[in-house]
Short mmCIF file of C-alpha atoms in Angstrom, two decimals:
data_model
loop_
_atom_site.label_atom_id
_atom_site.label_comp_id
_atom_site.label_asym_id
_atom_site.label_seq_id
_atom_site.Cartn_x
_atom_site.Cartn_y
_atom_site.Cartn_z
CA UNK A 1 -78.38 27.98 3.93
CA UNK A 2 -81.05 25.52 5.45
CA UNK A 3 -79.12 22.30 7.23
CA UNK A 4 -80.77 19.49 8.54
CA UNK A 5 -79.36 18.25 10.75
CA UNK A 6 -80.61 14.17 11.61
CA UNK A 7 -79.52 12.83 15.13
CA UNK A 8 -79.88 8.69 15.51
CA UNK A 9 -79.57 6.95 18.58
CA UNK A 10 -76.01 6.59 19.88
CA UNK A 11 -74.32 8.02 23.06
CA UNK A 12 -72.29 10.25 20.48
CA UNK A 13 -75.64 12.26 20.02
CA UNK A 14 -75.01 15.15 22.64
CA UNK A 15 -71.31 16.24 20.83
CA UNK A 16 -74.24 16.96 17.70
CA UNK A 17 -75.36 19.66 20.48
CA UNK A 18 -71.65 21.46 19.60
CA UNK A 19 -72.07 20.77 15.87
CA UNK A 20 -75.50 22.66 15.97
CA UNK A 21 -73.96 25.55 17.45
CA UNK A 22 -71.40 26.05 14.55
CA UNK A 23 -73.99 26.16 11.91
CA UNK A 24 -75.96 28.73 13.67
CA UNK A 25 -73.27 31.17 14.49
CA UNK A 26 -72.18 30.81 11.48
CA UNK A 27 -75.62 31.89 9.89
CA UNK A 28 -77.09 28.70 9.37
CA UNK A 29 -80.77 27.92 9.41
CA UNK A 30 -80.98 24.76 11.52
CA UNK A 31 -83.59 22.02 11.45
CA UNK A 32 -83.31 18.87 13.91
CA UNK A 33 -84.62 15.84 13.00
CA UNK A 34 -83.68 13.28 15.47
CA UNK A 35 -85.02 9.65 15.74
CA UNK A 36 -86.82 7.72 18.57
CA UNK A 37 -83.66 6.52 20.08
CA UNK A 38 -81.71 9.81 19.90
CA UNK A 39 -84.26 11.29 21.86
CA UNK A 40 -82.84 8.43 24.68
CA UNK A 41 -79.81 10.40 25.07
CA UNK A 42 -80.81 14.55 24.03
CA UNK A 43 -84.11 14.71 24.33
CA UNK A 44 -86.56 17.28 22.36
CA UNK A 45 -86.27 20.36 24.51
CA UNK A 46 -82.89 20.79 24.48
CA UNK A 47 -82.88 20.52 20.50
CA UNK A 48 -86.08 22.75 20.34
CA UNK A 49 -84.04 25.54 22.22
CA UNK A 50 -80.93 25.10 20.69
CA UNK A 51 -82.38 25.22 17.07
CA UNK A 52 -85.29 27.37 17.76
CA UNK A 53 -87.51 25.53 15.99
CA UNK A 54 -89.98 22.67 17.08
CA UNK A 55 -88.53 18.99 16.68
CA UNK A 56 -90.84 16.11 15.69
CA UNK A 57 -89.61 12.03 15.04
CA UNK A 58 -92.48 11.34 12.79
CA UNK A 59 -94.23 11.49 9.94
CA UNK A 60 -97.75 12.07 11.93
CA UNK A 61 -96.73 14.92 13.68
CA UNK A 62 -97.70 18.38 12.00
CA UNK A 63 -99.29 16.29 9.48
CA UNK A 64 -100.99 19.35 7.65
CA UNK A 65 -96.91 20.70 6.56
CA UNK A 66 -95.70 17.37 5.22
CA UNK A 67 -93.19 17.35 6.89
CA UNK A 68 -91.61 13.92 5.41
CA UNK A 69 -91.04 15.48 1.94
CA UNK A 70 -90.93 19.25 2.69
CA UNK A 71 -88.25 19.29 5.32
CA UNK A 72 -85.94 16.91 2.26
CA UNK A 73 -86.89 19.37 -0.63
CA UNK A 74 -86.26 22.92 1.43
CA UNK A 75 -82.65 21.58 2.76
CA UNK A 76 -79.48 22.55 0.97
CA UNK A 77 -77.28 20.20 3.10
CA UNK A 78 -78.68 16.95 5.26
CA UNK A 79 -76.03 15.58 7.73
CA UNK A 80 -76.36 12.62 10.01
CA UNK A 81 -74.54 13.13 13.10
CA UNK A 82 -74.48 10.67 14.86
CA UNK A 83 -74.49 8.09 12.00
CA UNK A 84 -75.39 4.71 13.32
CA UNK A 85 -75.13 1.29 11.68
CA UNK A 86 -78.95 1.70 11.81
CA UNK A 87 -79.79 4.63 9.87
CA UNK A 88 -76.99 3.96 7.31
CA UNK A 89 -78.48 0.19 6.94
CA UNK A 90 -81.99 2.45 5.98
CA UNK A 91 -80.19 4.95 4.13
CA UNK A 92 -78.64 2.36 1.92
CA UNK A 93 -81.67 0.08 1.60
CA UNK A 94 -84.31 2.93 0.89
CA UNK A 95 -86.01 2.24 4.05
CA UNK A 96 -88.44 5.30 5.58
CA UNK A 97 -89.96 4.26 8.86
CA UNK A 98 -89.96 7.63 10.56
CA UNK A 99 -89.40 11.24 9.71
CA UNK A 100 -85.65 10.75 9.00
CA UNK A 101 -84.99 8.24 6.86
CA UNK A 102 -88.53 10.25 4.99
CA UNK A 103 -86.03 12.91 4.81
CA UNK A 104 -83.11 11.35 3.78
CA UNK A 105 -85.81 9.98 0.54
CA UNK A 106 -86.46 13.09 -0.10
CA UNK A 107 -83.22 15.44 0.17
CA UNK A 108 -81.77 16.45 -3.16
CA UNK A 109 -78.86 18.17 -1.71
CA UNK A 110 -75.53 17.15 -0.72
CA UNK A 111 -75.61 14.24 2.05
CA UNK A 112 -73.28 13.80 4.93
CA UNK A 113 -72.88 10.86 7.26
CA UNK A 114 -71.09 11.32 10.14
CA UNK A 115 -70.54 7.81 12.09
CA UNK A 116 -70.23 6.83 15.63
CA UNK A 117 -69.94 3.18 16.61
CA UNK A 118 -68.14 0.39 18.25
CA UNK A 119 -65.41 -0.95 16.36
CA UNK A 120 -67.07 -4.39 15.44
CA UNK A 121 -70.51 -2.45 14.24
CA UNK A 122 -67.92 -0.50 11.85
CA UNK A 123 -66.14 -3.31 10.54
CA UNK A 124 -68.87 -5.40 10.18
CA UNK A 125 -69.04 -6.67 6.52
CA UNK A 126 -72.81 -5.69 6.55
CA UNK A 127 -72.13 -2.11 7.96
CA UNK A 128 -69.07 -1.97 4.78
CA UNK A 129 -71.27 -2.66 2.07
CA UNK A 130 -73.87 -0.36 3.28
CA UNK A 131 -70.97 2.67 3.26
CA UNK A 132 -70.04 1.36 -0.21
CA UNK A 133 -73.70 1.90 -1.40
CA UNK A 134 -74.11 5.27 -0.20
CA UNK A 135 -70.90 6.98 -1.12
CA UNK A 136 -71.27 5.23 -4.73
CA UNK A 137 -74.48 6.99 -4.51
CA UNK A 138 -72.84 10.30 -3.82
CA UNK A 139 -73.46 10.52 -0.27
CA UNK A 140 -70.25 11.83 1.77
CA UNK A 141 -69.65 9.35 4.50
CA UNK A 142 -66.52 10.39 6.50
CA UNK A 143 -64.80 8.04 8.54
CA UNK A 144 -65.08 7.47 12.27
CA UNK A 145 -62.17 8.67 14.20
CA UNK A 146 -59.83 6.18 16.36
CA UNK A 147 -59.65 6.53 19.92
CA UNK A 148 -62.23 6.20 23.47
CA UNK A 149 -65.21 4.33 22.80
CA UNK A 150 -68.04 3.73 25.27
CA UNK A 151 -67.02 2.22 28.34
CA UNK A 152 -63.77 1.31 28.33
CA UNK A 153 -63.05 0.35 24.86
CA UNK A 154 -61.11 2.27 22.17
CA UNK A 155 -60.71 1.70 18.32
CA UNK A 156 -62.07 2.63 15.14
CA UNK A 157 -65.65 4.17 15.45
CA UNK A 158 -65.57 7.27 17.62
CA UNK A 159 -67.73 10.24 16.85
CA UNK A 160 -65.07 12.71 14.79
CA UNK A 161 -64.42 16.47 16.20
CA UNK A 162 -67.43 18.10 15.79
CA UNK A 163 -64.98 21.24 14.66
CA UNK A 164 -63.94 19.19 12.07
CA UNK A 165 -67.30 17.62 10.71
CA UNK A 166 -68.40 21.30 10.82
CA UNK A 167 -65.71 22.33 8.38
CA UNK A 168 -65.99 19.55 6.27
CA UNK A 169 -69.74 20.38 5.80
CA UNK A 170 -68.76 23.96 4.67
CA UNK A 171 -66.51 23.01 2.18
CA UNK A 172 -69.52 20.68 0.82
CA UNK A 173 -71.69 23.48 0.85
CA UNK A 174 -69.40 26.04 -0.51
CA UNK A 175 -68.99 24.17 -3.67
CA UNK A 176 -72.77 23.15 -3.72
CA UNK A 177 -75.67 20.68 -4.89
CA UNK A 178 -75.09 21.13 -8.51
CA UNK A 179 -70.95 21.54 -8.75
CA UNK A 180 -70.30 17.49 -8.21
CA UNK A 181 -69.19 18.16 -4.53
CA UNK A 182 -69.60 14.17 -4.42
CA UNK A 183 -67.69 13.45 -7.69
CA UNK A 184 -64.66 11.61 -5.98
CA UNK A 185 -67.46 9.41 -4.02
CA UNK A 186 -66.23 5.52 -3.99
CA UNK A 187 -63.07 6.76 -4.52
CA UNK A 188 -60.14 5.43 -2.70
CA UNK A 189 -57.03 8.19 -2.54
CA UNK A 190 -53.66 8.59 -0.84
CA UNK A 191 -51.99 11.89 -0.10
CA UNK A 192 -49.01 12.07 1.64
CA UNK A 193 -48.04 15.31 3.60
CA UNK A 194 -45.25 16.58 6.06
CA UNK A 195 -41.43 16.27 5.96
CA UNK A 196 -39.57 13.47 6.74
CA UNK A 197 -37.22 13.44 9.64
CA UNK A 198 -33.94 11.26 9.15
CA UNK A 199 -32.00 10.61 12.67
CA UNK A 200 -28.44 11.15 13.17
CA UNK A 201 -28.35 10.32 16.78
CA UNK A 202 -31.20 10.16 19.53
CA UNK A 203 -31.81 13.99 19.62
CA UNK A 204 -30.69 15.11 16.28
CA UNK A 205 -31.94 14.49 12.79
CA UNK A 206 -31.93 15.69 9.09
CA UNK A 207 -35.28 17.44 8.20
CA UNK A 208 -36.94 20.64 6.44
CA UNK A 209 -39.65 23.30 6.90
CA UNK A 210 -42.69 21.21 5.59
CA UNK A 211 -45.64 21.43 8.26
CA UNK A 212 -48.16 19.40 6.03
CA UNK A 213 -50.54 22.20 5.60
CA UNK A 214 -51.05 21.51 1.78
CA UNK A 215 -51.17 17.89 2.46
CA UNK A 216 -53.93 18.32 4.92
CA UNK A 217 -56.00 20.57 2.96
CA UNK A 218 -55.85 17.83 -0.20
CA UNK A 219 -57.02 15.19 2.62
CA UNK A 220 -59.97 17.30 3.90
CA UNK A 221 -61.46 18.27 0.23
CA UNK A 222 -61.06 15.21 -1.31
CA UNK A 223 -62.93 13.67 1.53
CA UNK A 224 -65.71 16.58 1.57
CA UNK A 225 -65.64 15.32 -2.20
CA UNK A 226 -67.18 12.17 -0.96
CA UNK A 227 -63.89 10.37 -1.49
CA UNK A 228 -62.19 7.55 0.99
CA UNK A 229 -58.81 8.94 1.98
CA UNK A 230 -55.79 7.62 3.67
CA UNK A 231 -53.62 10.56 4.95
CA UNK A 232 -50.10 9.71 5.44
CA UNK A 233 -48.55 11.89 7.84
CA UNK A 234 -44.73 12.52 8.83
CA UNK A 235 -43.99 14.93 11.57
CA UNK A 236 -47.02 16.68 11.20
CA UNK A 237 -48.82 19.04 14.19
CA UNK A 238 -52.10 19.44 12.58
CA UNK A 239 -55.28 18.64 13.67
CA UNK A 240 -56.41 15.06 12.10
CA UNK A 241 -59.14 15.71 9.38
CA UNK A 242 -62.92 14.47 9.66
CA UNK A 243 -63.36 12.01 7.76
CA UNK A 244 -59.98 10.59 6.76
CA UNK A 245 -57.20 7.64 8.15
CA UNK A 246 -54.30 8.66 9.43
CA UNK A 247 -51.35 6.92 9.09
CA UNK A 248 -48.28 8.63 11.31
CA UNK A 249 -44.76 8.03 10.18
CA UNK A 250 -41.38 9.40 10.80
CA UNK A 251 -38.63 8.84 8.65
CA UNK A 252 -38.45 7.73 4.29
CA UNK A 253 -38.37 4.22 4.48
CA UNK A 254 -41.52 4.57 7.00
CA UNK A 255 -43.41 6.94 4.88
CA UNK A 256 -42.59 4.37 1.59
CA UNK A 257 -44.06 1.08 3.43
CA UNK A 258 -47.20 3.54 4.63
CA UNK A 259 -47.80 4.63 0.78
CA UNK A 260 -46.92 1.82 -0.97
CA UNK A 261 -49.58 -0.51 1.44
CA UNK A 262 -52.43 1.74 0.95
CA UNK A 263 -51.73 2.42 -2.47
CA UNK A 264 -52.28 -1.22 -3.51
CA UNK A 265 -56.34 -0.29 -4.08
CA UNK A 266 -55.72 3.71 -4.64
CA UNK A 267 -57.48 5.27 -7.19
CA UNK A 268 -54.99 8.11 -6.93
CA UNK A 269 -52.14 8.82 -4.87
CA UNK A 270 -50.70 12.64 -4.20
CA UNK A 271 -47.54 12.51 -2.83
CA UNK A 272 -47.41 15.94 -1.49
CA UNK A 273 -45.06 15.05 1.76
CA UNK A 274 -41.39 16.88 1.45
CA UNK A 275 -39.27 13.70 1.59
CA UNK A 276 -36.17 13.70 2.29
CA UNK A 277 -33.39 12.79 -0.57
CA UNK A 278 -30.70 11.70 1.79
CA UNK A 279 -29.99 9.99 4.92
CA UNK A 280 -27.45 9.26 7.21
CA UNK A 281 -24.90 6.29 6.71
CA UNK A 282 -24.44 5.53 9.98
CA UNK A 283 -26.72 6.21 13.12
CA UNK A 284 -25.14 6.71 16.32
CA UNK A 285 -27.37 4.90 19.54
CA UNK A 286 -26.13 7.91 21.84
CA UNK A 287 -25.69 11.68 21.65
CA UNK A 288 -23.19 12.90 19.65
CA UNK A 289 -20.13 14.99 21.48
CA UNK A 290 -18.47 17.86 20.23
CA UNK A 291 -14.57 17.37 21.49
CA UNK A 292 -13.05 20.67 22.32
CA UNK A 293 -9.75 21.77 19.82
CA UNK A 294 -11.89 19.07 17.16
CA UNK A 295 -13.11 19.29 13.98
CA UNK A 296 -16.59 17.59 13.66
CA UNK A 297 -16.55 14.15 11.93
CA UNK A 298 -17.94 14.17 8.59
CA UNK A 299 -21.94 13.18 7.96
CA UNK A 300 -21.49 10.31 5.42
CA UNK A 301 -25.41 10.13 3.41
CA UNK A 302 -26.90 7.46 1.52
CA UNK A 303 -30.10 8.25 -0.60
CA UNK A 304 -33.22 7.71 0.42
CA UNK A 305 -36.06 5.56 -2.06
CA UNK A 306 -37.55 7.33 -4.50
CA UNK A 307 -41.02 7.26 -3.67
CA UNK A 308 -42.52 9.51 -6.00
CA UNK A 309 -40.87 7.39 -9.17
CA UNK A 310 -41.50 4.16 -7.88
CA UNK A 311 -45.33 4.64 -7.59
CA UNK A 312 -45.30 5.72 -11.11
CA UNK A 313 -43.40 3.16 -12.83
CA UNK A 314 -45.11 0.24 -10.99
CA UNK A 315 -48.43 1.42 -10.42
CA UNK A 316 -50.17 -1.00 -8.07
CA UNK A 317 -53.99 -0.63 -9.61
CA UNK A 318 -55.70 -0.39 -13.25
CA UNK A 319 -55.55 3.37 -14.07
CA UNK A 320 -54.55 4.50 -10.66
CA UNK A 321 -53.47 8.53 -11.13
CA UNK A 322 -49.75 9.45 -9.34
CA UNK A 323 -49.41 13.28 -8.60
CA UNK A 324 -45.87 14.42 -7.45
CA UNK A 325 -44.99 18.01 -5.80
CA UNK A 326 -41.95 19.79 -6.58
CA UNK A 327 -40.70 22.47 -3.96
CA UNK A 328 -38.25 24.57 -6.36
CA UNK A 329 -36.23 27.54 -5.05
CA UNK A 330 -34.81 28.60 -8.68
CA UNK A 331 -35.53 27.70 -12.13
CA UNK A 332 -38.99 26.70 -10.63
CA UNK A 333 -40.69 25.59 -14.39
CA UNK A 334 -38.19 24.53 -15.98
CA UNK A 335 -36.68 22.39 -12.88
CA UNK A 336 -40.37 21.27 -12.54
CA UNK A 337 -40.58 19.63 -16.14
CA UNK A 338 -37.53 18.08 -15.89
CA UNK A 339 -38.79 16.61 -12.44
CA UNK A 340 -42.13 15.19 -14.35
CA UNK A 341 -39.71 13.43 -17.09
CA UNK A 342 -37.66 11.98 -14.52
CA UNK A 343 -40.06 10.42 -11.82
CA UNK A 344 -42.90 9.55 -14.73
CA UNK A 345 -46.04 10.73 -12.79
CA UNK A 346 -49.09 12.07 -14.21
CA UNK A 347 -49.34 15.60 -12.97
CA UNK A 348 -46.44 17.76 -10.84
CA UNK A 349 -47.07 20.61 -8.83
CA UNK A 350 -44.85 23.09 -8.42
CA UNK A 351 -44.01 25.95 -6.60
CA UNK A 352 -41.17 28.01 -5.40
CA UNK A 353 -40.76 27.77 -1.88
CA UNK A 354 -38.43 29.38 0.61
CA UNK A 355 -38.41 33.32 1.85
CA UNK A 356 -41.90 32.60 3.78
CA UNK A 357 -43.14 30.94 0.46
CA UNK A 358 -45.40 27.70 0.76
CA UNK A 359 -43.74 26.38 3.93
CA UNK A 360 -46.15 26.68 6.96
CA UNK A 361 -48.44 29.09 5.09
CA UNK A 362 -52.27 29.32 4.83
CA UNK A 363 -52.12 29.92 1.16
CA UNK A 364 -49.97 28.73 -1.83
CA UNK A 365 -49.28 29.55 -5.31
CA UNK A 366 -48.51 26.77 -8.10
CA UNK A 367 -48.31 25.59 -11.60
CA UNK A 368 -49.62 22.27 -12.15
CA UNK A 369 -47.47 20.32 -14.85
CA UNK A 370 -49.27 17.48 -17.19
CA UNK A 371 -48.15 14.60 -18.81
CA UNK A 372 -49.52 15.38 -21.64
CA UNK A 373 -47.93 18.60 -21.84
CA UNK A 374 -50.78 21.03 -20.74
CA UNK A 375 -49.95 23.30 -17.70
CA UNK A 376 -52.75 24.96 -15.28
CA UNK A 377 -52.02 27.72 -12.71
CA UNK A 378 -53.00 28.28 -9.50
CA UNK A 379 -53.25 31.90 -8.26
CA UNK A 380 -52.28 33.00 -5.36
CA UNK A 381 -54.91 31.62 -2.59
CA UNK A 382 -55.91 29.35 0.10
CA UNK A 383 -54.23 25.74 0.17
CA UNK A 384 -57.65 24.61 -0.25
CA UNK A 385 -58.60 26.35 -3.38
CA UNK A 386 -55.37 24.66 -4.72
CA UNK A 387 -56.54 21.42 -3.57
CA UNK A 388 -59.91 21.50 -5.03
CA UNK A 389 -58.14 22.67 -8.74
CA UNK A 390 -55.76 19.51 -8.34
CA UNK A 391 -58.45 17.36 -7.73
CA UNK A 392 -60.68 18.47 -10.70
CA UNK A 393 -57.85 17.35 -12.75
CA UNK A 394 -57.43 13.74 -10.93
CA UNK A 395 -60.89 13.15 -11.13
CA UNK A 396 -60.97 13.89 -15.26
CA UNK A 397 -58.39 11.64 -15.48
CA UNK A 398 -60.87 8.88 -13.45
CA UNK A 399 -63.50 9.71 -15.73
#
């Protein structure tokens, strides 16, 4: 595959260097097309070498090649990394003042952004509407991780894991140019993923054997789909997805006030997190003691909200989609229909879990359950495969 990869002018520019490398062990043919100011921080040689192939800022250079429409029309995947407020503000206003932003013109394949900024450049209402341009366009614009900043600041706007950007832009180009890889683009959805943890005392709590695998894989391709994704996570050791917010919880009641806020302007919401049904009555402030020659006191439970069915019956935007999951250890179908009845969502998936089934695996196998009475299923495969069939049918139901 040819990737062009553009570099503008922000301190984030040398963790691009790492980004380079995994395209081209991984087979990639790499072109760098940096800007003026990038060149401030990495300069030519090192891309040259890295790349093995000559790097030029502007249109004049190598004039004969034409190089401000050929480099566009050859690529089969353009990512910015660093994006700056800059190059977005000339991506989204069609301006082409150096070999770049002639690329970004020209490039008929997929489009990734990948920003890196100071918190108040991000949230900028300027910088916002510019994002909302270009993923309504189609471009794929993940968003900028949370943490160290230049200097000493920290927030919203750090450069994501290049390890991450990297797989993001192989999902985009394993689906391709002309398969709607972008088709969730201005898209706002919610997954949730993990298991909720419900304390008994300070060291003990109620819990199960969800690692948020499934949940993680919906947030990554749905945001390689171009889409703007909130991930809310409960117990969950995963690496964080490019491209997504992360919300951390802990317990029900945290996970419901997560959802429930960022599903006021959802398009869709996928509540694939295991949550739990019960919780303790009472919670003890220290460590419960086992008395020798004692029985141990009973564990009085009280449910827990139901999520999943409150979503559904008072959905908080026009035409918002609700997807619920149903972990089943017996009667998996027909406990799974009765589930979609009962909670009132739009689509269910289901799958039998237990005896090293779904739980902490790299692959899954499912039956997705409609509304409408239609039922799709997913062979055995990769979490993300399953993902990508889920969101087909959330984004028909969009269209």
């Amino acid at each position: 595959m040819n990737v062009v990869l553009g570099v503008s002018g922000g301190i984030a520019a040398y963790k691009a260097c790492e980004l380079l490398r995994r395209f081209s062990e991984s087979g990639h043919d790499v072109r760098v097309v940096p800007t003026a100011s990038a060149l401030h921080f990495v300069g030519a040689a090192t891309w040259s070498a890295l790349s093995g192939k000559p790097v030029a800022t502007e249109v004049w250079e190598g004039v004969h090649e034409v190089p401000h429409v050929r480099i566009g029309q050859h690529a089969d995947l353009l990512v910015i990394a660093p994006a700056t407020a800059d190059i977005m503000a000339k991506a989204a206003h069609g301006i082409a003042d150096d070999l770049l932003t002639n690329t970004l013109l020209t490039a008929r394949c997929p489009v990734v952004f990948a920003p890196a900024m100071h918190t108040e450049m991000w949230e900028h209402p300027a910088t916002q509407e510019n994002v909302a341009t270009l993923r309504r366009r189609g471009a794929v614009v993940i968003e900028p991780a949370v943490g160290r900043l230049t200097g000493v600041d920290t927030g919203k706007g750090r450069f994501p894991d290049p390890d991450a950007i990297f797989e993001l832009c192989r999902r985009v180009l394993t689906r391709g140019a002309d398969a709607g890889q972008a088709d969730l683009a201005g898209r706002h959805l919610v997954v949730s993923a993990g298991g909720t943890r419900e304390p008994l005392d300070p060291v003990r709590f109620l819990g199960n054997l969800s690692t948020g695998r499934q949940g993680y894989a919906l947030a990554a391709v749905a945001a390689a789909r171009g889409a703007r994704v909130t991930l809310v996570a409960a117990n969950t050791d995963l690496p964080d997805p490019a491209g997504v917010d992360l919300v951390r919880v802990g317990t029900a009641a945290e996970l419901r006030e997560a959802v429930l806020a960022a599903a006021a302007d959802a398009d869709a919401v996928v509540m694939a997190a295991a949550v739990a049904d019960f919780r303790p009555a009472h919670y003890k402030h220290v460590k419960i003691k086992k008395v020798e020659g004692e029985s141990p006191a009973p564990v009085e439970l009280v449910r827990n909200p139901d999520v999943l069915a409150e979503i559904s019956q008072q959905r908080q935007a026009p035409g918002q989609v609700v997807v619920g999951f149903a972990a089943e250890t017996d009667d998996v179908l027909a406990n799974g229909r009765a589930k979609l009845a009962r909670k009132g969502c739009d689509l269910l998936v289901v799958n039998e879990v237990g005896r090293g089934r779904a739980f902490g695996s790299a692959d899954n196998e499912a039956v997705i359950l409609s509304r409408d009475g239609s039922e799709t299923a997913v062979p055995f495969g990769p979490k993300a495969a399953l993902a990508d069939l889920l969101w087909d049918l959330v984004a028909e139901r969009l269209r």
